[in-house]
mmCIF file with all atom_site columns, C-alpha atoms in Angstrom:
data_model
loop_
_atom_site.group_PDB
_atom_site.id
_atom_site.type_symbol
_atom_site.label_atom_id
_atom_site.label_alt_id
_atom_site.label_comp_id
_atom_site.label_asym_id
_atom_site.label_entity_id
_atom_site.label_seq_id
_atom_site.pdbx_PDB_ins_code
_atom_site.Cartn_x
_atom_site.Cartn_y
_atom_site.Cartn_z
_atom_site.occupancy
_atom_site.B_iso_or_equiv
_atom_site.pdbx_formal_charge
_atom_site.auth_seq_id
_atom_site.auth_comp_id
_atom_site.auth_asym_id
_atom_site.auth_atom_id
_atom_site.pdbx_PDB_model_num
ATOM 1  C CA . MET A 1 1  ? 15.233 50.299  25.234 1.00 77.00 ? 1  MET A CA 1
ATOM 2  C CA . TRP A 1 2  ? 12.866 52.261  27.470 1.00 92.00 ? 2  TRP A CA 1
ATOM 3  C CA . GLU A 1 3  ? 10.429 54.722  25.756 1.00 95.00 ? 3  GLU A CA 1
ATOM 4  C CA . TYR A 1 4  ? 11.688 57.621  27.919 1.00 94.00 ? 4  TYR A CA 1
ATOM 5  C CA . MET A 1 5  ? 15.214 57.118  26.519 1.00 96.00 ? 5  MET A CA 1
ATOM 6  C CA . GLU A 1 6  ? 13.991 57.202  22.890 1.00 95.00 ? 6  GLU A CA 1
ATOM 7  C CA . ARG A 1 7  ? 12.142 60.537  23.578 1.00 97.00 ? 7  ARG A CA 1
ATOM 8  C CA . ARG A 1 8  ? 15.142 61.747  25.325 1.00 97.00 ? 8  ARG A CA 1
ATOM 9  C CA . ALA A 1 9  ? 17.359 60.814  22.488 1.00 97.00 ? 9  ALA A CA 1
ATOM 10 C CA . LEU A 1 10 ? 15.234 62.295  19.876 1.00 97.00 ? 10 LEU A CA 1
ATOM 11 C CA . ALA A 1 11 ? 14.625 65.582  21.908 1.00 98.00 ? 11 ALA A CA 1
ATOM 12 C CA . CYS A 1 12 ? 18.569 65.895  22.298 1.00 98.00 ? 12 CYS A CA 1
ATOM 13 C CA . ALA A 1 13 ? 19.018 65.169  18.608 1.00 98.00 ? 13 ALA A CA 1
ATOM 14 C CA . GLN A 1 14 ? 16.437 67.988  17.644 1.00 98.00 ? 14 GLN A CA 1
ATOM 15 C CA . TYR A 1 15 ? 18.029 70.478  19.907 1.00 98.00 ? 15 TYR A CA 1
ATOM 16 C CA . ILE A 1 16 ? 21.323 69.704  18.689 1.00 98.00 ? 16 ILE A CA 1
ATOM 17 C CA . LEU A 1 17 ? 20.203 69.940  15.134 1.00 97.00 ? 17 LEU A CA 1
ATOM 18 C CA . ASP A 1 18 ? 18.241 73.143  15.765 1.00 98.00 ? 18 ASP A CA 1
ATOM 19 C CA . THR A 1 19 ? 20.985 74.971  17.712 1.00 97.00 ? 19 THR A CA 1
ATOM 20 C CA . GLY A 1 20 ? 24.190 73.217  16.465 1.00 96.00 ? 20 GLY A CA 1
ATOM 21 C CA . CYS A 1 21 ? 25.390 73.183  19.981 1.00 96.00 ? 21 CYS A CA 1
ATOM 22 C CA . THR A 1 22 ? 27.894 70.831  21.751 1.00 95.00 ? 22 THR A CA 1
ATOM 23 C CA . VAL A 1 23 ? 27.056 67.865  23.962 1.00 97.00 ? 23 VAL A CA 1
ATOM 24 C CA . ARG A 1 24 ? 28.006 69.803  26.979 1.00 96.00 ? 24 ARG A CA 1
ATOM 25 C CA . ALA A 1 25 ? 25.502 72.595  26.132 1.00 97.00 ? 25 ALA A CA 1
ATOM 26 C CA . CYS A 1 26 ? 22.672 70.135  25.412 1.00 98.00 ? 26 CYS A CA 1
ATOM 27 C CA . ALA A 1 27 ? 23.327 68.310  28.590 1.00 98.00 ? 27 ALA A CA 1
ATOM 28 C CA . ALA A 1 28 ? 23.163 71.522  30.366 1.00 98.00 ? 28 ALA A CA 1
ATOM 29 C CA . HIS A 1 29 ? 19.790 72.516  28.618 1.00 98.00 ? 29 HIS A CA 1
ATOM 30 C CA . PHE A 1 30 ? 18.130 69.211  29.396 1.00 98.00 ? 30 PHE A CA 1
ATOM 31 C CA . GLY A 1 31 ? 19.511 68.811  32.942 1.00 98.00 ? 31 GLY A CA 1
ATOM 32 C CA . VAL A 1 32 ? 21.451 65.631  32.256 1.00 98.00 ? 32 VAL A CA 1
ATOM 33 C CA . SER A 1 33 ? 25.029 64.390  32.186 1.00 98.00 ? 33 SER A CA 1
ATOM 34 C CA . LYS A 1 34 ? 27.278 64.734  29.077 1.00 97.00 ? 34 LYS A CA 1
ATOM 35 C CA . SER A 1 35 ? 27.588 61.203  29.235 1.00 98.00 ? 35 SER A CA 1
ATOM 36 C CA . THR A 1 36 ? 23.972 60.527  28.871 1.00 98.00 ? 36 THR A CA 1
ATOM 37 C CA . VAL A 1 37 ? 23.555 62.944  26.051 1.00 98.00 ? 37 VAL A CA 1
ATOM 38 C CA . HIS A 1 38 ? 26.469 61.447  24.139 1.00 97.00 ? 38 HIS A CA 1
ATOM 39 C CA . LYS A 1 39 ? 25.221 57.807  24.630 1.00 97.00 ? 39 LYS A CA 1
ATOM 40 C CA . ASP A 1 40 ? 21.764 59.062  23.492 1.00 97.00 ? 40 ASP A CA 1
ATOM 41 C CA . VAL A 1 41 ? 22.809 60.755  20.366 1.00 97.00 ? 41 VAL A CA 1
ATOM 42 C CA . THR A 1 42 ? 25.580 58.235  19.367 1.00 95.00 ? 42 THR A CA 1
ATOM 43 C CA . GLU A 1 43 ? 24.168 54.846  20.263 1.00 96.00 ? 43 GLU A CA 1
ATOM 44 C CA . ARG A 1 44 ? 20.562 55.050  21.160 1.00 97.00 ? 44 ARG A CA 1
ATOM 45 C CA . LEU A 1 45 ? 19.622 57.498  18.268 1.00 96.00 ? 45 LEU A CA 1
ATOM 46 C CA . ARG A 1 46 ? 20.941 55.114  15.768 1.00 96.00 ? 46 ARG A CA 1
ATOM 47 C CA . GLU A 1 47 ? 18.447 52.551  16.655 1.00 95.00 ? 47 GLU A CA 1
ATOM 48 C CA . VAL A 1 48 ? 15.498 54.874  16.812 1.00 95.00 ? 48 VAL A CA 1
ATOM 49 C CA . ASP A 1 49 ? 16.198 57.256  13.890 1.00 96.00 ? 49 ASP A CA 1
ATOM 50 C CA . LEU A 1 50 ? 19.076 56.450  11.560 1.00 96.00 ? 50 LEU A CA 1
ATOM 51 C CA . ALA A 1 51 ? 18.635 59.578  9.348  1.00 97.00 ? 51 ALA A CA 1
ATOM 52 C CA . ALA A 1 52 ? 18.533 61.913  12.628 1.00 97.00 ? 52 ALA A CA 1
ATOM 53 C CA . TRP A 1 53 ? 21.715 60.056  13.792 1.00 97.00 ? 53 TRP A CA 1
ATOM 54 C CA . GLN A 1 54 ? 23.539 60.805  10.573 1.00 97.00 ? 54 GLN A CA 1
ATOM 55 C CA . GLU A 1 55 ? 22.754 64.404  10.593 1.00 97.00 ? 55 GLU A CA 1
ATOM 56 C CA . VAL A 1 56 ? 23.647 64.867  14.444 1.00 98.00 ? 56 VAL A CA 1
ATOM 57 C CA . ARG A 1 57 ? 26.810 62.747  13.674 1.00 97.00 ? 57 ARG A CA 1
ATOM 58 C CA . GLN A 1 58 ? 27.663 65.703  11.136 1.00 97.00 ? 58 GLN A CA 1
ATOM 59 C CA . VAL A 1 59 ? 27.029 68.443  13.756 1.00 97.00 ? 59 VAL A CA 1
ATOM 60 C CA . LEU A 1 60 ? 29.060 66.423  16.436 1.00 96.00 ? 60 LEU A CA 1
ATOM 61 C CA . ASP A 1 61 ? 32.019 65.951  13.978 1.00 96.00 ? 61 ASP A CA 1
ATOM 62 C CA . LYS A 1 62 ? 31.923 69.699  13.075 1.00 96.00 ? 62 LYS A CA 1
ATOM 63 C CA . ASN A 1 63 ? 31.946 70.611  16.669 1.00 94.00 ? 63 ASN A CA 1
ATOM 64 C CA . LEU A 1 64 ? 34.889 68.067  17.416 1.00 92.00 ? 64 LEU A CA 1
ATOM 65 C CA . ALA A 1 65 ? 36.881 69.819  14.464 1.00 93.00 ? 65 ALA A CA 1
ATOM 66 C CA . GLU A 1 66 ? 36.279 73.229  15.734 1.00 90.00 ? 66 GLU A CA 1
ATOM 67 C CA . ARG A 1 67 ? 37.097 72.333  19.651 1.00 86.00 ? 67 ARG A CA 1
ATOM 68 C CA . HIS A 1 68 ? 40.769 73.556  19.481 1.00 87.00 ? 68 HIS A CA 1
ATOM 69 C CA . LEU A 1 69 ? 39.612 76.755  18.118 1.00 86.00 ? 69 LEU A CA 1
ATOM 70 C CA . ARG A 1 70 ? 37.190 77.450  20.701 1.00 84.00 ? 70 ARG A CA 1
ATOM 71 C CA . GLY A 1 71 ? 39.482 76.527  23.481 1.00 84.00 ? 71 GLY A CA 1
ATOM 72 C CA . GLY A 1 72 ? 41.987 78.939  22.078 1.00 87.00 ? 72 GLY A CA 1
ATOM 73 C CA . ASP A 1 73 ? 39.349 81.702  21.845 1.00 88.00 ? 73 ASP A CA 1
ATOM 74 C CA . ALA A 1 74 ? 38.413 81.073  25.488 1.00 86.00 ? 74 ALA A CA 1
ATOM 75 C CA . THR A 1 75 ? 42.038 81.389  26.598 1.00 92.00 ? 75 THR A CA 1
ATOM 76 C CA . ARG A 1 76 ? 42.549 84.520  24.632 1.00 92.00 ? 76 ARG A CA 1
ATOM 77 C CA . ARG A 1 77 ? 39.574 86.069  26.162 1.00 93.00 ? 77 ARG A CA 1
ATOM 78 C CA . LYS A 1 78 ? 40.748 84.988  29.695 1.00 93.00 ? 78 LYS A CA 1
ATOM 79 C CA . TYR A 1 79 ? 43.772 86.832  29.376 1.00 93.00 ? 79 TYR A CA 1
ATOM 80 C CA . GLU A 1 80 ? 42.679 89.797  27.759 1.00 93.00 ? 80 GLU A CA 1
ATOM 81 C CA . GLN A 1 81 ? 40.087 90.175  30.753 1.00 94.00 ? 81 GLN A CA 1
ATOM 82 C CA . ARG A 1 82 ? 42.836 89.838  33.240 1.00 92.00 ? 82 ARG A CA 1
ATOM 83 C CA . THR A 1 83 ? 45.001 92.413  31.368 1.00 93.00 ? 83 THR A CA 1
ATOM 84 C CA . ALA A 1 84 ? 42.228 94.885  31.389 1.00 90.00 ? 84 ALA A CA 1
ATOM 85 C CA . GLU A 1 85 ? 41.479 94.220  35.118 1.00 91.00 ? 85 GLU A CA 1
ATOM 86 C CA . ALA A 1 86 ? 45.374 94.835  35.801 1.00 88.00 ? 86 ALA A CA 1
ATOM 87 C CA . VAL A 1 87 ? 45.147 98.038  33.896 1.00 89.00 ? 87 VAL A CA 1
ATOM 88 C CA . GLU A 1 88 ? 42.159 99.106  35.721 1.00 89.00 ? 88 GLU A CA 1
ATOM 89 C CA . ASN A 1 89 ? 43.751 98.495  39.147 1.00 88.00 ? 89 ASN A CA 1
ATOM 90 C CA . LEU A 1 90 ? 46.764 100.473 38.217 1.00 87.00 ? 90 LEU A CA 1
ATOM 91 C CA . ARG A 1 91 ? 44.563 103.389 37.380 1.00 87.00 ? 91 ARG A CA 1
ATOM 92 C CA . SER A 1 92 ? 42.898 103.447 40.500 1.00 76.00 ? 92 SER A CA 1
#
């Protein structure tokens, strides 16, 4: 494996462990694709640092378990915002 890939995998792993963020948020932070981050932290990291891989796996599993809750919250906020805008338009 190339050295820069190892460094990137370790950097992504550390960021995920520090923040508890999702793969998508990590990808945005480092300016790479979700696929790259996912491959880094699920496959490459396992070869580089098994202990870090296990810790990251726990964070990713937690995020996966909570994904449906975050989606529901986002939908609720979307419709609350639309309702607030509609009420404001009626008052104008």
